[in-house]
Amino acid sequence: MPRQSKDYYAILGVPRDASQEDIKKAYKKLIKQWHPDLHPENKKEAEEKFKEIQEAYEVLSDPQKKAMYDRFGYVGETEFAQQSSGSPFEDVFRDFESFFGRDVFDIFFGERGTEERQQTRRRSGEDISITVEIDFTESLVGKQIPVEYDRYEKCDHCDGQGIEPGSGYQTCPRCHGTGVIREERRSVFGVFVSTKTCGTCGGTGKVVKEKCHVCGGTGRVKKRIRTTVNIPAGISDGTRLRIDGAGNAGYGGGPYGDLYIVVHVKPDKRFRRQDDDIYVDVSIDYIQAILGATIKIDLPTGGSTMLRIPPGTQPGSIFRLKGEGAPSVRTGKRGDLYVTVNVKIPDSVSSEEARLLKELAKIRGTNI
Ligand SMILES: [Zn+2]
Ligand SMILES: [Zn+2]
């Protein structure tokens, strides 16, 4: 999936070496300047801009995401951000809540805060979790993998409201608009009267005249999603990637849930990973151990390199190949490759070899 990567630094108007303080300052200034309510004449554009500023800040203010962005030019987790439908304004709210806490409403929405906040309480959609499997080598170099999953999307026909457009509400036939049900129970002691909330209308006294005929009143329709996910280089087994807003649609037009991608890295037959270092065992001949040799070492990312084994190498010796380990997802800095050298003792030797070894034993005064 080709992607236009955005220049988050340019969006916030800060140099690439800007401090967190400067980034925050630039963000605060811009977000006030571009608040959609201040641009009624070109609200759409302001909303876009607002969202972009916010996206840039979300990445640059988070050391991990920033490091990933600086290295790869994008952040895996925000890849689907564009996909969430619903008005961009809703997304803005949800994102604010998740990374700022509640204070932000007081700063930007003043008096109207309460009203807006209630809207965000419309139930949000469920998160979805899927598992993908990649090879060990792929986990070191990164991979774009196709994924397929089902999710609920907002029903376009009723705009997520579950009501057939134009049908409106009618008085609840069960409670006749009172929202409560009266129950009378007669016994020898007299008549007992109790009231409870009407289950048909949930106490509102109103019911939908006609449910949306597309989604059956749920406001959501199931859809098969086929897309591509970027697995960043250096990812380790069991890592969870979060993709904002790629989960199920919310209820009543509420915000989308998130998609979690659990990455399973298939174990390799030869290479083992620990943190960002990788370990491998190789075997050499006893002659090579005694006399020294240059041997070929396969690298975990593919390809090979030559390793010089000095004369007199002991079984179990460990050699370090600097920077040939796994890249750190956070910093991109690579770990090392540790090569443990085992010395092969032949099961059997030819008579000629045996003769020479006996000669050697004699020279060395070795008792055999
Ligand atoms: Zn009712
Ligand atoms: Zn519908």
Coordinates of C-alpha atoms and ligand atoms in Angstrom, one line a residue:
M1 CA 0.0 0.0 0.0
P2 CA 1.8 3.1 -1.1
R3 CA 1.6 5.9 1.4
Q4 CA 2.3 9.6 1.4
S5 CA 4.3 10.1 4.5
K6 CA 3.7 13.5 6.1
D7 CA 6.4 15.8 7.4
Y8 CA 5.3 16.2 11.0
Y9 CA 8.0 18.7 11.7
A10 CA 6.9 20.9 8.9
I11 CA 3.3 20.7 10.1
L12 CA 4.3 21.9 13.5
G13 CA 6.8 24.3 12.0
V14 CA 9.6 23.1 14.2
P15 CA 13.2 22.0 13.3
R16 CA 14.0 18.3 13.4
D17 CA 16.1 18.8 16.5
A18 CA 13.4 20.8 18.4
S19 CA 13.0 20.0 22.1
Q20 CA 9.9 18.5 23.6
E21 CA 9.2 21.9 25.1
D22 CA 9.3 23.6 21.7
I23 CA 7.2 21.0 20.1
K24 CA 4.6 21.4 22.8
K25 CA 4.6 25.1 22.5
A26 CA 4.2 25.0 18.7
Y27 CA 1.4 22.6 19.0
K28 CA -0.5 24.6 21.6
K29 CA -0.3 27.7 19.5
L30 CA -1.4 26.0 16.2
I31 CA -4.2 24.0 17.7
K32 CA -5.8 27.2 19.1
Q33 CA -5.2 29.0 15.8
W34 CA -6.8 26.2 13.8
H35 CA -9.7 25.3 16.0
P36 CA -12.6 24.5 13.6
D37 CA -15.0 26.7 15.6
L38 CA -12.8 29.7 14.8
H39 CA -13.1 29.1 11.1
P40 CA -16.8 28.9 10.3
E41 CA -16.2 30.0 6.7
N42 CA -13.8 27.1 5.9
K43 CA -14.6 24.6 8.6
K44 CA -13.7 21.6 6.5
E45 CA -10.2 22.8 5.9
A46 CA -9.7 23.8 9.5
E47 CA -10.8 20.4 10.6
E48 CA -8.3 18.7 8.3
K49 CA -5.6 21.0 9.5
F50 CA -6.6 20.5 13.2
K51 CA -6.4 16.8 12.8
E52 CA -3.1 16.9 11.0
I53 CA -1.6 19.1 13.8
Q54 CA -2.9 16.7 16.4
E55 CA -1.5 13.7 14.5
A56 CA 1.9 15.3 14.2
Y57 CA 1.9 16.1 17.9
E58 CA 0.8 12.7 18.9
V59 CA 3.9 11.2 17.1
L60 CA 6.5 13.9 18.0
S61 CA 5.5 14.2 21.6
D62 CA 5.9 10.4 22.2
P63 CA 9.6 9.5 22.3
Q64 CA 8.9 6.0 21.0
K65 CA 6.8 7.1 18.1
K66 CA 9.1 9.9 17.4
A67 CA 12.1 7.6 17.1
M68 CA 10.1 5.3 14.8
Y69 CA 9.0 8.2 12.7
D70 CA 12.5 9.7 12.5
R71 CA 13.8 6.3 11.3
F72 CA 11.1 5.1 9.0
G73 CA 9.2 8.2 8.1
Y74 CA 6.0 6.9 9.5
V75 CA 4.6 5.3 12.6
G76 CA 3.0 1.9 12.2
E77 CA 0.4 2.5 14.8
T78 CA -1.2 5.5 13.1
E79 CA -1.4 3.8 9.7
F80 CA -5.2 3.4 9.7
A81 CA -6.0 6.7 11.3
Q82 CA -7.3 7.9 8.0
Q83 CA -9.7 5.0 7.7
S84 CA -12.0 5.8 10.5
S85 CA -15.1 7.2 8.9
G86 CA -17.5 9.4 10.9
S87 CA -16.9 13.1 11.1
P88 CA -13.3 14.0 11.6
F89 CA -14.5 16.0 14.6
E90 CA -15.4 12.9 16.5
D91 CA -12.0 11.4 16.0
V92 CA -10.4 14.6 17.2
F93 CA -12.4 14.3 20.4
R94 CA -11.6 10.7 21.0
D95 CA -7.9 11.2 20.4
F96 CA -7.8 14.1 22.7
E97 CA -9.3 12.2 25.5
S98 CA -6.9 9.4 25.1
F99 CA -3.7 11.3 25.2
F100 CA -4.5 14.4 27.1
G101 CA -7.0 13.5 29.7
R102 CA -10.0 15.7 30.3
D103 CA -8.3 19.1 30.8
V104 CA -8.2 19.8 27.1
F105 CA -12.0 20.3 26.9
D106 CA -11.7 23.1 29.4
I107 CA -9.0 24.8 27.4
F108 CA -10.6 24.6 24.0
F109 CA -14.3 24.3 24.5
G110 CA -14.9 26.5 27.5
E111 CA -18.6 26.6 28.4
R112 CA -19.6 24.1 25.7
G113 CA -17.4 21.5 27.2
T114 CA -20.0 19.6 29.1
E115 CA -22.3 19.3 26.1
E116 CA -19.5 18.1 23.9
R117 CA -18.2 15.7 26.5
Q118 CA -21.6 14.0 26.7
Q119 CA -21.5 13.4 23.0
T120 CA -18.3 11.5 23.3
R121 CA -20.0 9.2 25.8
R122 CA -22.0 7.6 23.0
R123 CA -20.7 4.1 23.3
S124 CA -17.5 3.6 21.4
G125 CA -17.0 0.4 19.3
E126 CA -15.2 -2.7 20.5
D127 CA -11.5 -3.1 19.9
I128 CA -10.5 -6.0 17.6
S129 CA -7.5 -8.1 18.1
I130 CA -5.8 -10.2 15.3
T131 CA -2.7 -12.2 15.2
V132 CA -0.2 -12.3 12.4
E133 CA 2.8 -14.6 12.0
I134 CA 6.1 -13.6 10.5
D135 CA 9.5 -15.4 10.0
F136 CA 12.4 -14.6 12.2
T137 CA 14.3 -12.9 9.3
E138 CA 11.2 -10.8 8.4
S139 CA 11.0 -9.6 12.0
L140 CA 14.5 -8.2 11.7
V141 CA 14.1 -6.4 8.4
G142 CA 10.4 -5.4 8.7
K143 CA 7.5 -6.4 6.4
Q144 CA 4.3 -5.2 4.9
I145 CA 1.8 -7.9 5.4
P146 CA -1.7 -8.2 4.1
V147 CA -4.4 -8.7 6.7
E148 CA -8.0 -9.6 6.5
Y149 CA -10.6 -9.2 9.3
D150 CA -14.2 -8.5 9.8
R151 CA -15.4 -5.3 11.5
Y152 CA -18.5 -3.4 12.0
E153 CA -18.6 -0.1 10.2
K154 CA -21.1 2.7 10.6
C155 CA -24.3 2.1 8.6
D156 CA -24.3 4.8 5.9
H157 CA -28.0 4.5 5.3
C158 CA -29.0 5.7 8.8
D159 CA -25.7 7.4 9.6
G160 CA -25.2 5.0 12.5
Q161 CA -28.4 6.0 14.3
G162 CA -30.3 2.8 13.6
I163 CA -33.4 4.8 12.5
E164 CA -34.9 4.5 9.1
P165 CA -34.3 8.0 7.7
G166 CA -37.4 10.2 7.8
S167 CA -39.3 7.8 10.2
G168 CA -38.6 9.6 13.5
Y169 CA -39.9 8.5 16.9
Q170 CA -43.3 7.6 18.3
T171 CA -44.7 7.3 21.8
C172 CA -43.8 4.0 23.4
P173 CA -46.8 1.7 23.0
R174 CA -46.0 -0.2 26.2
C175 CA -45.7 2.6 28.7
H176 CA -47.6 5.2 26.7
G177 CA -44.8 7.7 27.0
T178 CA -44.4 7.6 30.7
G179 CA -41.2 5.5 30.7
V180 CA -42.4 3.4 33.6
I181 CA -44.5 0.3 33.9
R182 CA -46.9 -0.1 36.8
E183 CA -47.5 -3.5 38.3
E184 CA -50.3 -4.4 40.6
R185 CA -50.3 -7.5 42.7
R186 CA -53.3 -8.5 44.6
S187 CA -53.2 -10.6 47.7
V188 CA -55.3 -11.2 50.8
F189 CA -53.5 -8.3 52.4
G190 CA -54.6 -5.8 49.7
V191 CA -53.2 -4.5 46.4
F192 CA -49.4 -3.9 46.1
V193 CA -48.3 -1.4 43.4
S194 CA -44.8 -1.2 42.1
T195 CA -43.2 0.6 39.2
K196 CA -40.2 -0.2 37.1
T197 CA -38.5 1.3 34.1
C198 CA -40.0 0.4 30.8
G199 CA -37.8 -2.1 29.0
T200 CA -39.2 -1.4 25.6
C201 CA -38.1 2.2 25.5
G202 CA -35.5 2.1 28.2
G203 CA -37.4 4.7 30.2
T204 CA -37.4 7.4 27.5
G205 CA -41.1 7.0 26.6
K206 CA -40.2 7.0 22.9
V207 CA -39.4 4.3 20.5
V208 CA -38.2 4.4 16.9
K209 CA -41.0 4.3 14.4
E210 CA -39.1 2.3 12.0
K211 CA -35.7 0.7 12.4
C212 CA -33.1 1.1 9.6
H213 CA -33.8 -1.6 7.1
V214 CA -30.1 -1.9 6.2
C215 CA -28.6 -2.5 9.7
G216 CA -31.8 -3.6 11.5
G217 CA -31.5 -0.8 14.0
T218 CA -28.0 -1.5 15.3
G219 CA -26.4 1.4 13.3
R220 CA -23.6 -0.8 12.2
V221 CA -23.0 -3.2 9.3
K222 CA -20.4 -5.9 9.1
K223 CA -17.6 -5.5 6.5
R224 CA -14.6 -7.6 5.5
I225 CA -11.5 -5.5 5.7
R226 CA -8.5 -6.3 3.5
T227 CA -5.5 -4.1 4.0
T228 CA -1.8 -4.0 4.5
V229 CA 0.0 -3.5 7.8
N230 CA 3.6 -2.4 8.2
I231 CA 5.5 -4.5 10.6
P232 CA 8.5 -2.4 11.7
A233 CA 12.0 -3.9 11.6
G234 CA 13.2 -5.3 14.9
I235 CA 9.8 -6.3 16.3
S236 CA 10.0 -9.1 18.8
D237 CA 7.6 -12.0 19.4
G238 CA 4.4 -11.0 21.1
T239 CA 4.5 -7.3 20.4
R240 CA 1.1 -5.6 20.0
L241 CA 0.7 -2.9 17.4
R242 CA -2.3 -0.6 17.9
I243 CA -4.0 1.0 14.9
D244 CA -6.2 3.8 16.0
G245 CA -9.9 3.7 14.9
A246 CA -9.5 0.5 12.9
G247 CA -11.8 -1.5 15.3
N248 CA -15.6 -1.7 15.3
A249 CA -17.8 1.3 14.7
G250 CA -19.3 2.8 17.9
Y251 CA -23.0 2.6 18.8
G252 CA -25.3 5.5 18.0
G253 CA -22.6 7.1 15.9
G254 CA -20.0 6.8 18.7
P255 CA -16.3 6.5 17.9
Y256 CA -14.6 3.5 16.4
G257 CA -12.6 1.1 18.6
D258 CA -9.0 0.2 17.8
L259 CA -7.3 -2.7 16.1
Y260 CA -4.6 -4.6 17.9
I261 CA -2.2 -6.6 15.9
V262 CA -0.4 -9.2 17.9
V263 CA 2.8 -10.2 16.1
H264 CA 4.0 -13.8 16.5
V265 CA 7.6 -14.3 15.3
K266 CA 8.2 -17.9 14.3
P267 CA 11.2 -19.3 16.2
D268 CA 14.3 -19.9 14.0
K269 CA 16.2 -23.2 13.9
R270 CA 19.5 -21.5 14.3
F271 CA 19.2 -18.0 15.6
R272 CA 17.9 -17.1 19.1
R273 CA 17.1 -13.6 20.1
Q274 CA 17.5 -12.0 23.5
D275 CA 16.6 -8.3 23.7
D276 CA 18.3 -7.0 20.6
D277 CA 21.2 -9.4 20.6
I278 CA 21.1 -12.6 18.6
Y279 CA 22.9 -15.9 19.4
V280 CA 24.0 -18.6 17.1
D281 CA 26.1 -21.8 17.4
V282 CA 28.6 -22.9 14.8
S283 CA 30.8 -26.0 14.6
I284 CA 34.4 -26.1 13.5
D285 CA 36.8 -28.9 13.0
Y286 CA 39.3 -29.7 15.8
I287 CA 42.2 -28.9 13.3
Q288 CA 40.6 -25.5 12.7
A289 CA 40.4 -24.9 16.4
I290 CA 44.1 -25.7 16.8
L291 CA 45.5 -24.0 13.8
G292 CA 43.0 -21.2 13.4
A293 CA 40.7 -20.6 10.3
T294 CA 38.5 -18.2 8.5
I295 CA 34.9 -19.5 8.5
K296 CA 31.7 -18.3 6.9
I297 CA 28.9 -17.2 9.2
D298 CA 25.4 -16.9 8.0
L299 CA 23.8 -13.6 9.2
P300 CA 20.3 -13.6 10.7
T301 CA 19.1 -10.9 8.2
G302 CA 20.3 -13.0 5.3
G303 CA 23.7 -13.0 3.6
S304 CA 26.9 -14.0 5.3
T305 CA 30.2 -12.7 6.6
M306 CA 33.7 -14.2 7.3
L307 CA 34.8 -14.7 10.8
R308 CA 38.5 -15.2 11.8
I309 CA 39.0 -17.9 14.4
P310 CA 42.4 -17.6 16.0
P311 CA 44.7 -20.6 16.6
G312 CA 44.0 -22.3 19.9
T313 CA 40.3 -21.5 20.0
Q314 CA 38.7 -23.4 22.9
P315 CA 35.3 -25.2 22.6
G316 CA 32.5 -22.9 23.6
S317 CA 34.4 -19.7 22.8
I318 CA 32.1 -16.8 22.0
F319 CA 32.8 -14.3 19.3
R320 CA 30.9 -11.0 19.0
L321 CA 29.9 -9.5 15.6
K322 CA 29.1 -6.0 16.5
G323 CA 25.9 -4.5 15.0
E324 CA 24.8 -7.8 13.4
G325 CA 21.9 -8.3 15.9
A326 CA 18.3 -7.1 15.8
P327 CA 17.5 -3.4 15.3
S328 CA 15.7 -1.8 18.2
V329 CA 12.2 -0.9 17.2
R330 CA 12.5 2.2 19.4
T331 CA 15.9 3.6 18.4
G332 CA 16.9 1.6 15.3
K333 CA 20.2 0.8 17.0
R334 CA 21.3 -2.7 16.3
G335 CA 22.3 -5.3 18.8
D336 CA 25.2 -7.7 18.3
L337 CA 25.5 -11.3 17.0
Y338 CA 27.2 -13.7 19.4
V339 CA 28.7 -16.8 17.8
T340 CA 29.4 -19.7 20.0
V341 CA 32.0 -22.0 18.5
N342 CA 31.7 -25.7 19.1
V343 CA 34.6 -28.0 18.2
K344 CA 33.8 -31.2 16.3
I345 CA 35.7 -34.3 17.3
P346 CA 35.4 -36.9 14.5
D347 CA 33.5 -40.1 15.3
S348 CA 36.1 -42.1 13.4
V349 CA 39.3 -41.4 11.6
S350 CA 41.1 -43.0 8.7
S351 CA 44.1 -45.3 9.4
E352 CA 46.4 -42.7 7.9
E353 CA 44.9 -40.0 10.2
A354 CA 45.2 -42.3 13.1
R355 CA 48.8 -42.9 12.3
L356 CA 49.5 -39.2 12.2
L357 CA 47.7 -38.6 15.5
K358 CA 49.7 -41.3 17.2
E359 CA 52.8 -39.6 16.0
L360 CA 51.5 -36.3 17.4
A361 CA 50.8 -38.0 20.7
K362 CA 54.3 -39.2 20.8
I363 CA 55.6 -35.6 20.1
R364 CA 53.4 -34.2 22.8
G365 CA 54.2 -37.0 25.2
T366 CA 50.5 -37.7 25.5
N367 CA 49.7 -41.1 27.0
I368 CA 47.2 -43.0 24.8
Ligands
ZN1 ZN -41.8 2.6 27.2
ZN2 ZN -28.7 1.6 9.4

